[in-house]
Amino acid sequence: MKAQAIYNVPRSILGEGPVWDDRLNALYWVDIIGGKVHGLKDNRVDTVFQINDFVTCVALTSNPNYLLVTLKDRVVLVDVNARSIVKTLAKVDEPSTNRLNDCKVDAAGRLWFGSMDMNEREPSGSLYVLDPSGTVRKVLSGVTISNGIVWSLDNKFMYYIDSPTRKIMVFRFDLDKGELMNKAMDIDLSRHEGIPDGMTIDSEGYLWVAMYGGGRVLRIDPGKRVVIDEVDVPVSYTTSCTFGGDGLMSLYITTARNYPREVEREGDDGKVFIANTEIRGYTANKYLVNL
Ligand SMILES: O=C(O)[C@H](O)[C@@H](O)[C@H](O)[C@H](O)CO
Ligand SMILES: [Zn+2]
């Protein structure tokens, strides 16, 4: 399977965190370094939020006019029409050399979000959960680059990536409590090109993992822990993916430029790519807000 660049999207420095809003038929993604949330709807691109900070992840809420956005060390609620922050929902205490990174909403409407060492060396990062009530809990520490988060279709497992380990961790998951239980066997991706970054799941329960530096997205059977298919992307820094479009049958893939050395080079790196998988994805969960 091959992916193609969407011609009219801007090149991000570090494109990340794509999420499809099935209520609006819109794709959102972030440019972490550029400090932006972009939206794509009816073939039109719009910058829906911009700030002089890292914009590390975007998530849907139960109200389509509001998004959750994670910055360097905060989770904020953004009014999409006003393009501004309504309020800060949580702030985490992290070393100044850390920033937040990927996030995902679970089936109970909680936001899971993690942090990373910006030097990509120290295991100084953590994984947090923000409940709809506004309470934040730290659920894991000792993470170096917190990345992809996904739940099995029955919510009995959570899959989680700390990129430098080149593995997908598998946890038993308690959806009612929002807790990780015992760890099952990891899925080792160290024999594949690139390092595992963002991921999503399809309606058949298979994982799709963007391989940063590998220019591809792997489709993985998490039960057998094997790669069963892949999407070739014509640029190296594939960062994350999500299903969207008509019937959720297309895979949208974010990418980064080969920064900072080649920031000015022309090309498609940093754009969003699309692959027609003819496999259905799943609908993104929404964080529960009362507005
Ligand atoms: O894409 C991400 O999740 C991070 O924001 C990136 O910084 C990469 O993971 C990292 O650079 C890999 O080495
Ligand atoms: Zn990532």
PDB file of C-alpha atoms and ligand atoms in Angstrom:
ATOM      1  CA  MET A   1       0.000   0.000   0.000  1.00  0.00           C
ATOM      2  CA  LYS A   2       1.254   3.486  -0.823  1.00  0.00           C
ATOM      3  CA  ALA A   3       0.429   6.871   0.666  1.00  0.00           C
ATOM      4  CA  GLN A   4       0.316  10.185  -1.203  1.00  0.00           C
ATOM      5  CA  ALA A   5       0.778  13.725   0.046  1.00  0.00           C
ATOM      6  CA  ILE A   6      -2.373  15.812   0.347  1.00  0.00           C
ATOM      7  CA  TYR A   7      -1.371  18.584  -2.030  1.00  0.00           C
ATOM      8  CA  ASN A   8      -2.837  21.638  -0.297  1.00  0.00           C
ATOM      9  CA  VAL A   9      -1.788  21.067   3.316  1.00  0.00           C
ATOM     10  CA  PRO A  10       1.022  23.152   4.800  1.00  0.00           C
ATOM     11  CA  ARG A  11       4.346  21.542   5.685  1.00  0.00           C
ATOM     12  CA  SER A  12       4.683  21.224   9.415  1.00  0.00           C
ATOM     13  CA  ILE A  13       8.060  21.274  11.118  1.00  0.00           C
ATOM     14  CA  LEU A  14       6.889  18.424  13.346  1.00  0.00           C
ATOM     15  CA  GLY A  15       3.425  17.310  12.233  1.00  0.00           C
ATOM     16  CA  GLU A  16       1.797  15.033  14.801  1.00  0.00           C
ATOM     17  CA  GLY A  17      -1.357  13.849  16.528  1.00  0.00           C
ATOM     18  CA  PRO A  18      -3.908  13.465  13.686  1.00  0.00           C
ATOM     19  CA  VAL A  19      -7.498  12.918  14.831  1.00  0.00           C
ATOM     20  CA  TRP A  20     -10.673  12.650  12.718  1.00  0.00           C
ATOM     21  CA  ASP A  21     -13.843  14.326  13.938  1.00  0.00           C
ATOM     22  CA  ASP A  22     -16.648  12.143  12.563  1.00  0.00           C
ATOM     23  CA  ARG A  23     -19.270  14.782  13.522  1.00  0.00           C
ATOM     24  CA  LEU A  24     -17.724  17.478  11.308  1.00  0.00           C
ATOM     25  CA  ASN A  25     -15.877  15.286   8.806  1.00  0.00           C
ATOM     26  CA  ALA A  26     -12.742  17.202   9.719  1.00  0.00           C
ATOM     27  CA  LEU A  27      -9.150  16.203  10.370  1.00  0.00           C
ATOM     28  CA  TYR A  28      -7.117  17.972  13.042  1.00  0.00           C
ATOM     29  CA  TRP A  29      -3.397  17.662  13.611  1.00  0.00           C
ATOM     30  CA  VAL A  30      -0.642  19.672  15.285  1.00  0.00           C
ATOM     31  CA  ASP A  31       2.683  21.160  14.318  1.00  0.00           C
ATOM     32  CA  ILE A  32       4.463  20.733  17.662  1.00  0.00           C
ATOM     33  CA  ILE A  33       7.395  23.024  16.872  1.00  0.00           C
ATOM     34  CA  GLY A  34       5.335  25.447  14.787  1.00  0.00           C
ATOM     35  CA  GLY A  35       2.890  25.822  17.698  1.00  0.00           C
ATOM     36  CA  LYS A  36      -0.248  25.215  15.640  1.00  0.00           C
ATOM     37  CA  VAL A  37      -3.382  23.127  15.359  1.00  0.00           C
ATOM     38  CA  HIS A  38      -4.424  22.673  11.735  1.00  0.00           C
ATOM     39  CA  GLY A  39      -7.831  21.600  10.490  1.00  0.00           C
ATOM     40  CA  LEU A  40      -8.780  20.066   7.129  1.00  0.00           C
ATOM     41  CA  LYS A  41     -12.435  20.067   6.103  1.00  0.00           C
ATOM     42  CA  ASP A  42     -14.005  19.876   2.627  1.00  0.00           C
ATOM     43  CA  ASN A  43     -10.499  20.030   1.136  1.00  0.00           C
ATOM     44  CA  ARG A  44      -9.808  23.347   2.865  1.00  0.00           C
ATOM     45  CA  VAL A  45      -7.043  23.820   5.376  1.00  0.00           C
ATOM     46  CA  ASP A  46      -7.315  26.211   8.249  1.00  0.00           C
ATOM     47  CA  THR A  47      -5.061  26.979  11.208  1.00  0.00           C
ATOM     48  CA  VAL A  48      -7.557  26.697  14.034  1.00  0.00           C
ATOM     49  CA  PHE A  49      -5.199  27.581  16.874  1.00  0.00           C
ATOM     50  CA  GLN A  50      -1.759  29.104  17.173  1.00  0.00           C
ATOM     51  CA  ILE A  51       0.327  29.966  20.224  1.00  0.00           C
ATOM     52  CA  ASN A  52       3.924  30.778  21.120  1.00  0.00           C
ATOM     53  CA  ASP A  53       4.451  27.438  22.888  1.00  0.00           C
ATOM     54  CA  PHE A  54       4.815  23.790  21.920  1.00  0.00           C
ATOM     55  CA  VAL A  55       1.456  22.481  20.698  1.00  0.00           C
ATOM     56  CA  THR A  56       2.011  18.826  21.427  1.00  0.00           C
ATOM     57  CA  CYS A  57      -1.332  17.089  20.865  1.00  0.00           C
ATOM     58  CA  VAL A  58      -4.991  17.694  20.029  1.00  0.00           C
ATOM     59  CA  ALA A  59      -8.040  15.694  21.137  1.00  0.00           C
ATOM     60  CA  LEU A  60     -11.788  15.900  20.543  1.00  0.00           C
ATOM     61  CA  THR A  61     -14.302  16.806  23.219  1.00  0.00           C
ATOM     62  CA  SER A  62     -18.003  16.007  23.546  1.00  0.00           C
ATOM     63  CA  ASN A  63     -18.696  19.489  22.136  1.00  0.00           C
ATOM     64  CA  PRO A  64     -17.430  19.813  18.516  1.00  0.00           C
ATOM     65  CA  ASN A  65     -16.769  23.528  19.033  1.00  0.00           C
ATOM     66  CA  TYR A  66     -14.090  22.796  21.619  1.00  0.00           C
ATOM     67  CA  LEU A  67     -10.799  20.897  21.432  1.00  0.00           C
ATOM     68  CA  LEU A  68      -8.381  19.755  24.102  1.00  0.00           C
ATOM     69  CA  VAL A  69      -4.855  20.846  23.277  1.00  0.00           C
ATOM     70  CA  THR A  70      -1.714  19.888  25.165  1.00  0.00           C
ATOM     71  CA  LEU A  71       1.077  22.490  25.247  1.00  0.00           C
ATOM     72  CA  LYS A  72       4.559  22.160  26.839  1.00  0.00           C
ATOM     73  CA  ASP A  73       3.278  21.348  30.325  1.00  0.00           C
ATOM     74  CA  ARG A  74      -0.455  22.088  30.259  1.00  0.00           C
ATOM     75  CA  VAL A  75      -3.745  20.812  28.925  1.00  0.00           C
ATOM     76  CA  VAL A  76      -6.002  23.605  27.712  1.00  0.00           C
ATOM     77  CA  LEU A  77      -9.521  23.818  26.348  1.00  0.00           C
ATOM     78  CA  VAL A  78      -9.651  25.683  23.021  1.00  0.00           C
ATOM     79  CA  ASP A  79     -12.694  27.332  21.493  1.00  0.00           C
ATOM     80  CA  VAL A  80     -12.323  26.525  17.798  1.00  0.00           C
ATOM     81  CA  ASN A  81     -14.523  29.389  16.580  1.00  0.00           C
ATOM     82  CA  ALA A  82     -12.811  32.005  18.750  1.00  0.00           C
ATOM     83  CA  ARG A  83      -9.422  30.276  18.171  1.00  0.00           C
ATOM     84  CA  SER A  84      -8.511  30.929  21.776  1.00  0.00           C
ATOM     85  CA  ILE A  85      -7.931  29.214  25.110  1.00  0.00           C
ATOM     86  CA  VAL A  86     -11.026  29.034  27.297  1.00  0.00           C
ATOM     87  CA  LYS A  87      -9.234  27.629  30.310  1.00  0.00           C
ATOM     88  CA  THR A  88      -6.358  25.501  31.553  1.00  0.00           C
ATOM     89  CA  LEU A  89      -7.644  22.092  32.613  1.00  0.00           C
ATOM     90  CA  ALA A  90      -4.392  20.717  34.033  1.00  0.00           C
ATOM     91  CA  LYS A  91      -0.771  21.637  34.537  1.00  0.00           C
ATOM     92  CA  VAL A  92       1.880  19.030  35.261  1.00  0.00           C
ATOM     93  CA  ASP A  93       5.111  19.439  37.167  1.00  0.00           C
ATOM     94  CA  GLU A  94       7.885  18.363  34.817  1.00  0.00           C
ATOM     95  CA  PRO A  95      11.594  19.180  34.409  1.00  0.00           C
ATOM     96  CA  SER A  96      12.090  22.232  32.147  1.00  0.00           C
ATOM     97  CA  THR A  97      13.940  19.972  29.678  1.00  0.00           C
ATOM     98  CA  ASN A  98      10.751  17.957  29.192  1.00  0.00           C
ATOM     99  CA  ARG A  99       7.640  18.669  27.195  1.00  0.00           C
ATOM    100  CA  LEU A 100       4.366  16.863  26.715  1.00  0.00           C
ATOM    101  CA  ASN A 101       3.934  14.676  23.638  1.00  0.00           C
ATOM    102  CA  ASP A 102       1.246  12.351  22.244  1.00  0.00           C
ATOM    103  CA  CYS A 103      -2.250  11.960  23.797  1.00  0.00           C
ATOM    104  CA  LYS A 104      -5.476   9.976  23.304  1.00  0.00           C
ATOM    105  CA  VAL A 105      -8.979   9.889  24.795  1.00  0.00           C
ATOM    106  CA  ASP A 106     -10.229   6.550  26.163  1.00  0.00           C
ATOM    107  CA  ALA A 107     -13.743   5.096  25.840  1.00  0.00           C
ATOM    108  CA  ALA A 108     -14.732   6.604  29.214  1.00  0.00           C
ATOM    109  CA  GLY A 109     -13.871  10.136  28.060  1.00  0.00           C
ATOM    110  CA  ARG A 110     -10.541  10.548  29.925  1.00  0.00           C
ATOM    111  CA  LEU A 111      -7.467  12.129  28.312  1.00  0.00           C
ATOM    112  CA  TRP A 112      -4.234  10.103  28.492  1.00  0.00           C
ATOM    113  CA  PHE A 113      -1.134  12.173  27.764  1.00  0.00           C
ATOM    114  CA  GLY A 114       2.592  11.708  28.252  1.00  0.00           C
ATOM    115  CA  SER A 115       5.830  13.651  28.390  1.00  0.00           C
ATOM    116  CA  MET A 116       9.316  13.287  26.973  1.00  0.00           C
ATOM    117  CA  ASP A 117      12.884  14.418  27.499  1.00  0.00           C
ATOM    118  CA  MET A 118      13.504  16.945  24.724  1.00  0.00           C
ATOM    119  CA  ASN A 119      17.079  15.618  24.477  1.00  0.00           C
ATOM    120  CA  GLU A 120      15.556  12.156  23.972  1.00  0.00           C
ATOM    121  CA  ARG A 121      17.958  10.492  26.436  1.00  0.00           C
ATOM    122  CA  GLU A 122      16.731  10.554  30.058  1.00  0.00           C
ATOM    123  CA  PRO A 123      13.780   8.505  31.268  1.00  0.00           C
ATOM    124  CA  SER A 124      12.397  11.626  32.948  1.00  0.00           C
ATOM    125  CA  GLY A 125       8.973  11.463  31.301  1.00  0.00           C
ATOM    126  CA  SER A 126       5.640  10.235  32.607  1.00  0.00           C
ATOM    127  CA  LEU A 127       2.194   9.180  31.503  1.00  0.00           C
ATOM    128  CA  TYR A 128      -0.811  11.015  32.960  1.00  0.00           C
ATOM    129  CA  VAL A 129      -4.597  10.706  32.926  1.00  0.00           C
ATOM    130  CA  LEU A 130      -6.993  13.630  33.082  1.00  0.00           C
ATOM    131  CA  ASP A 131     -10.465  12.557  34.226  1.00  0.00           C
ATOM    132  CA  PRO A 132     -13.576  14.377  32.996  1.00  0.00           C
ATOM    133  CA  SER A 133     -13.861  15.704  36.582  1.00  0.00           C
ATOM    134  CA  GLY A 134     -10.578  17.587  36.067  1.00  0.00           C
ATOM    135  CA  THR A 135      -8.367  15.389  38.299  1.00  0.00           C
ATOM    136  CA  VAL A 136      -4.918  14.470  36.967  1.00  0.00           C
ATOM    137  CA  ARG A 137      -3.088  11.292  37.971  1.00  0.00           C
ATOM    138  CA  LYS A 138       0.396  10.116  37.067  1.00  0.00           C
ATOM    139  CA  VAL A 139       0.134   6.497  35.954  1.00  0.00           C
ATOM    140  CA  LEU A 140       3.678   5.725  34.786  1.00  0.00           C
ATOM    141  CA  SER A 141       7.094   7.282  35.212  1.00  0.00           C
ATOM    142  CA  GLY A 142      10.519   6.417  33.778  1.00  0.00           C
ATOM    143  CA  VAL A 143       9.422   7.114  30.197  1.00  0.00           C
ATOM    144  CA  THR A 144      11.888   8.683  27.720  1.00  0.00           C
ATOM    145  CA  ILE A 145       9.628   9.613  24.751  1.00  0.00           C
ATOM    146  CA  SER A 146       5.968   8.998  25.571  1.00  0.00           C
ATOM    147  CA  ASN A 147       4.206   8.291  22.288  1.00  0.00           C
ATOM    148  CA  GLY A 148       1.378   6.224  20.784  1.00  0.00           C
ATOM    149  CA  ILE A 149      -1.558   5.214  22.984  1.00  0.00           C
ATOM    150  CA  VAL A 150      -4.353   2.873  21.841  1.00  0.00           C
ATOM    151  CA  TRP A 151      -6.901   0.511  23.443  1.00  0.00           C
ATOM    152  CA  SER A 152      -8.051  -2.835  22.129  1.00  0.00           C
ATOM    153  CA  LEU A 153     -11.588  -2.796  20.739  1.00  0.00           C
ATOM    154  CA  ASP A 154     -12.890  -4.558  23.879  1.00  0.00           C
ATOM    155  CA  ASN A 155     -10.896  -2.137  26.117  1.00  0.00           C
ATOM    156  CA  LYS A 156      -9.240  -5.046  27.895  1.00  0.00           C
ATOM    157  CA  PHE A 157      -5.748  -3.949  26.772  1.00  0.00           C
ATOM    158  CA  MET A 158      -3.874  -0.685  26.411  1.00  0.00           C
ATOM    159  CA  TYR A 159      -1.008  -0.460  23.943  1.00  0.00           C
ATOM    160  CA  TYR A 160       1.635   2.141  24.683  1.00  0.00           C
ATOM    161  CA  ILE A 161       4.905   3.220  23.054  1.00  0.00           C
ATOM    162  CA  ASP A 162       8.014   4.673  24.686  1.00  0.00           C
ATOM    163  CA  SER A 163       9.783   5.275  21.342  1.00  0.00           C
ATOM    164  CA  PRO A 164      13.477   4.533  22.151  1.00  0.00           C
ATOM    165  CA  THR A 165      12.557   1.056  23.467  1.00  0.00           C
ATOM    166  CA  ARG A 166      11.395   0.208  19.907  1.00  0.00           C
ATOM    167  CA  LYS A 167       8.553  -1.771  21.460  1.00  0.00           C
ATOM    168  CA  ILE A 168       4.823  -1.555  21.995  1.00  0.00           C
ATOM    169  CA  MET A 169       4.047  -2.235  25.639  1.00  0.00           C
ATOM    170  CA  VAL A 170       0.872  -4.204  26.303  1.00  0.00           C
ATOM    171  CA  PHE A 171      -1.037  -3.663  29.563  1.00  0.00           C
ATOM    172  CA  ARG A 172      -4.228  -5.241  30.860  1.00  0.00           C
ATOM    173  CA  PHE A 173      -6.614  -2.293  31.146  1.00  0.00           C
ATOM    174  CA  ASP A 174      -9.445  -1.526  33.561  1.00  0.00           C
ATOM    175  CA  LEU A 175     -11.768   0.851  31.709  1.00  0.00           C
ATOM    176  CA  ASP A 176     -14.080   1.506  34.687  1.00  0.00           C
ATOM    177  CA  LYS A 177     -11.235   2.623  36.927  1.00  0.00           C
ATOM    178  CA  GLY A 178      -9.005   4.003  34.167  1.00  0.00           C
ATOM    179  CA  GLU A 179      -6.095   1.954  35.442  1.00  0.00           C
ATOM    180  CA  LEU A 180      -3.283  -0.066  33.947  1.00  0.00           C
ATOM    181  CA  MET A 181      -3.019  -3.526  35.452  1.00  0.00           C
ATOM    182  CA  ASN A 182      -0.338  -6.130  34.843  1.00  0.00           C
ATOM    183  CA  LYS A 183       1.911  -5.979  31.832  1.00  0.00           C
ATOM    184  CA  ALA A 184       1.668  -8.619  29.118  1.00  0.00           C
ATOM    185  CA  MET A 185       4.403  -9.445  26.598  1.00  0.00           C
ATOM    186  CA  ASP A 186       5.747  -6.489  24.564  1.00  0.00           C
ATOM    187  CA  ILE A 187       5.582  -6.290  20.778  1.00  0.00           C
ATOM    188  CA  ASP A 188       9.185  -5.916  19.620  1.00  0.00           C
ATOM    189  CA  LEU A 189       9.681  -3.722  16.539  1.00  0.00           C
ATOM    190  CA  SER A 190      13.466  -3.384  16.752  1.00  0.00           C
ATOM    191  CA  ARG A 191      13.995  -5.330  13.526  1.00  0.00           C
ATOM    192  CA  HIS A 192      11.960  -2.767  11.568  1.00  0.00           C
ATOM    193  CA  GLU A 193      13.292   0.463  10.118  1.00  0.00           C
ATOM    194  CA  GLY A 194      12.647   3.581  12.206  1.00  0.00           C
ATOM    195  CA  ILE A 195      11.351   3.896  15.736  1.00  0.00           C
ATOM    196  CA  PRO A 196       7.705   3.418  16.723  1.00  0.00           C
ATOM    197  CA  ASP A 197       5.861   6.721  17.195  1.00  0.00           C
ATOM    198  CA  GLY A 198       2.097   7.394  17.013  1.00  0.00           C
ATOM    199  CA  MET A 199      -0.497   4.683  16.411  1.00  0.00           C
ATOM    200  CA  THR A 200      -4.139   3.863  15.830  1.00  0.00           C
ATOM    201  CA  ILE A 201      -6.334   0.753  15.608  1.00  0.00           C
ATOM    202  CA  ASP A 202      -8.687  -0.487  12.877  1.00  0.00           C
ATOM    203  CA  SER A 203     -12.127  -2.057  13.192  1.00  0.00           C
ATOM    204  CA  GLU A 204     -10.550  -5.523  12.933  1.00  0.00           C
ATOM    205  CA  GLY A 205      -8.411  -4.870  16.015  1.00  0.00           C
ATOM    206  CA  TYR A 206      -5.073  -4.486  14.228  1.00  0.00           C
ATOM    207  CA  LEU A 207      -2.643  -1.705  15.183  1.00  0.00           C
ATOM    208  CA  TRP A 208      -1.218   0.828  12.713  1.00  0.00           C
ATOM    209  CA  VAL A 209       2.090   2.257  13.912  1.00  0.00           C
ATOM    210  CA  ALA A 210       4.007   5.125  12.279  1.00  0.00           C
ATOM    211  CA  MET A 211       7.737   4.378  12.176  1.00  0.00           C
ATOM    212  CA  TYR A 212       9.662   7.641  12.658  1.00  0.00           C
ATOM    213  CA  GLY A 213      12.679   7.611  10.339  1.00  0.00           C
ATOM    214  CA  GLY A 214      11.324   4.536   8.554  1.00  0.00           C
ATOM    215  CA  GLY A 215       8.948   6.263   6.110  1.00  0.00           C
ATOM    216  CA  ARG A 216       6.195   3.750   6.761  1.00  0.00           C
ATOM    217  CA  VAL A 217       3.227   2.719   8.839  1.00  0.00           C
ATOM    218  CA  LEU A 218       3.138  -0.908   9.977  1.00  0.00           C
ATOM    219  CA  ARG A 219      -0.087  -2.882  10.413  1.00  0.00           C
ATOM    220  CA  ILE A 220       0.384  -5.219  13.358  1.00  0.00           C
ATOM    221  CA  ASP A 221      -1.521  -8.183  14.742  1.00  0.00           C
ATOM    222  CA  PRO A 222      -1.194  -7.528  18.482  1.00  0.00           C
ATOM    223  CA  GLY A 223      -2.211 -11.079  19.430  1.00  0.00           C
ATOM    224  CA  LYS A 224       0.427 -12.780  17.287  1.00  0.00           C
ATOM    225  CA  ARG A 225       2.809  -9.793  17.698  1.00  0.00           C
ATOM    226  CA  VAL A 226       3.660  -9.781  13.984  1.00  0.00           C
ATOM    227  CA  VAL A 227       3.600  -7.221  11.173  1.00  0.00           C
ATOM    228  CA  ILE A 228       0.957  -8.193   8.622  1.00  0.00           C
ATOM    229  CA  ASP A 229       1.031  -5.251   6.209  1.00  0.00           C
ATOM    230  CA  GLU A 230       2.589  -1.845   5.696  1.00  0.00           C
ATOM    231  CA  VAL A 231       1.989   1.514   4.067  1.00  0.00           C
ATOM    232  CA  ASP A 232       4.928   3.093   2.246  1.00  0.00           C
ATOM    233  CA  VAL A 233       5.228   6.824   2.690  1.00  0.00           C
ATOM    234  CA  PRO A 234       7.600   8.683   0.356  1.00  0.00           C
ATOM    235  CA  VAL A 235       9.208  10.692   3.208  1.00  0.00           C
ATOM    236  CA  SER A 236      11.180   9.364   6.191  1.00  0.00           C
ATOM    237  CA  TYR A 237       9.738  11.038   9.257  1.00  0.00           C
ATOM    238  CA  THR A 238       6.305   9.456   9.599  1.00  0.00           C
ATOM    239  CA  THR A 239       5.032  10.434  13.042  1.00  0.00           C
ATOM    240  CA  SER A 240       1.442   9.270  13.574  1.00  0.00           C
ATOM    241  CA  CYS A 241      -1.752   8.140  11.856  1.00  0.00           C
ATOM    242  CA  THR A 242      -5.527   7.998  12.170  1.00  0.00           C
ATOM    243  CA  PHE A 243      -8.431   6.725  10.094  1.00  0.00           C
ATOM    244  CA  GLY A 244     -10.830   9.214   8.560  1.00  0.00           C
ATOM    245  CA  GLY A 245     -12.674  10.224   5.438  1.00  0.00           C
ATOM    246  CA  ASP A 246     -15.738   8.517   3.944  1.00  0.00           C
ATOM    247  CA  GLY A 247     -16.622   5.536   6.112  1.00  0.00           C
ATOM    248  CA  LEU A 248     -13.300   5.944   7.983  1.00  0.00           C
ATOM    249  CA  MET A 249     -11.658   4.021   5.136  1.00  0.00           C
ATOM    250  CA  SER A 250      -8.575   6.225   4.649  1.00  0.00           C
ATOM    251  CA  LEU A 251      -5.468   6.412   6.768  1.00  0.00           C
ATOM    252  CA  TYR A 252      -4.171   9.941   7.365  1.00  0.00           C
ATOM    253  CA  ILE A 253      -0.468  10.057   8.227  1.00  0.00           C
ATOM    254  CA  THR A 254       1.395  13.023   9.683  1.00  0.00           C
ATOM    255  CA  THR A 255       5.073  13.629   8.994  1.00  0.00           C
ATOM    256  CA  ALA A 256       7.909  15.872  10.100  1.00  0.00           C
ATOM    257  CA  ARG A 257      10.517  17.763   8.150  1.00  0.00           C
ATOM    258  CA  ASN A 258      14.042  16.541   8.534  1.00  0.00           C
ATOM    259  CA  TYR A 259      14.656  19.411  10.918  1.00  0.00           C
ATOM    260  CA  PRO A 260      16.685  21.386  11.709  1.00  0.00           C
ATOM    261  CA  ARG A 261      19.337  20.633   9.079  1.00  0.00           C
ATOM    262  CA  GLU A 262      17.044  20.621   6.080  1.00  0.00           C
ATOM    263  CA  VAL A 263      14.228  22.816   7.229  1.00  0.00           C
ATOM    264  CA  GLU A 264      14.278  24.894   4.078  1.00  0.00           C
ATOM    265  CA  ARG A 265      14.528  22.044   1.604  1.00  0.00           C
ATOM    266  CA  GLU A 266      11.594  21.710  -0.787  1.00  0.00           C
ATOM    267  CA  GLY A 267       9.560  18.569  -0.712  1.00  0.00           C
ATOM    268  CA  ASP A 268       6.572  16.913   0.823  1.00  0.00           C
ATOM    269  CA  ASP A 269       8.118  16.097   4.199  1.00  0.00           C
ATOM    270  CA  GLY A 270       6.019  17.707   6.894  1.00  0.00           C
ATOM    271  CA  LYS A 271       2.764  17.278   4.945  1.00  0.00           C
ATOM    272  CA  VAL A 272      -0.120  14.990   5.776  1.00  0.00           C
ATOM    273  CA  PHE A 273      -0.312  11.866   3.609  1.00  0.00           C
ATOM    274  CA  ILE A 274      -3.297   9.684   2.811  1.00  0.00           C
ATOM    275  CA  ALA A 275      -3.567   5.983   1.985  1.00  0.00           C
ATOM    276  CA  ASN A 276      -6.772   4.304   0.847  1.00  0.00           C
ATOM    277  CA  THR A 277      -6.681   1.260   3.047  1.00  0.00           C
ATOM    278  CA  GLU A 278     -10.175  -0.064   2.271  1.00  0.00           C
ATOM    279  CA  ILE A 279     -10.088  -1.124   5.896  1.00  0.00           C
ATOM    280  CA  ARG A 280     -12.328   0.670   8.312  1.00  0.00           C
ATOM    281  CA  GLY A 281     -10.894   2.537  11.269  1.00  0.00           C
ATOM    282  CA  TYR A 282     -12.568   3.326  14.547  1.00  0.00           C
ATOM    283  CA  THR A 283     -14.268   6.521  15.693  1.00  0.00           C
ATOM    284  CA  ALA A 284     -12.164   8.750  17.971  1.00  0.00           C
ATOM    285  CA  ASN A 285     -13.376   9.020  21.572  1.00  0.00           C
ATOM    286  CA  LYS A 286     -14.323  12.412  22.987  1.00  0.00           C
ATOM    287  CA  TYR A 287     -13.244  13.969  26.270  1.00  0.00           C
ATOM    288  CA  LEU A 288     -16.362  14.760  28.294  1.00  0.00           C
ATOM    289  CA  VAL A 289     -16.807  18.494  28.854  1.00  0.00           C
ATOM    290  CA  ASN A 290     -19.715  20.361  30.394  1.00  0.00           C
ATOM    291  CA  LEU A 291     -20.175  23.612  28.504  1.00  0.00           C
TER     292      LEU A 291
HETATM  293  O1  LIG B   1       7.026  12.630  17.067  1.00  0.00           O
HETATM  294  C1  LIG B   1       7.068  12.594  18.303  1.00  0.00           C
HETATM  295  O2  LIG B   1       6.327  11.969  19.007  1.00  0.00           O
HETATM  296  C2  LIG B   1       8.065  13.421  19.011  1.00  0.00           C
HETATM  297  O3  LIG B   1       7.471  14.651  19.239  1.00  0.00           O
HETATM  298  C3  LIG B   1       9.336  13.484  18.235  1.00  0.00           C
HETATM  299  O4  LIG B   1      10.195  14.307  18.887  1.00  0.00           O
HETATM  300  C4  LIG B   1       9.913  12.117  17.938  1.00  0.00           C
HETATM  301  O5  LIG B   1       9.230  11.067  18.539  1.00  0.00           O
HETATM  302  C5  LIG B   1      11.346  12.004  18.306  1.00  0.00           C
HETATM  303  O6  LIG B   1      12.048  13.077  17.788  1.00  0.00           O
HETATM  304  C6  LIG B   1      11.935  10.702  17.863  1.00  0.00           C
HETATM  305  O7  LIG B   1      13.299  10.647  18.082  1.00  0.00           O
HETATM  306 ZN    ZN B   2       4.726  10.964  18.389  1.00  0.00          ZN
END
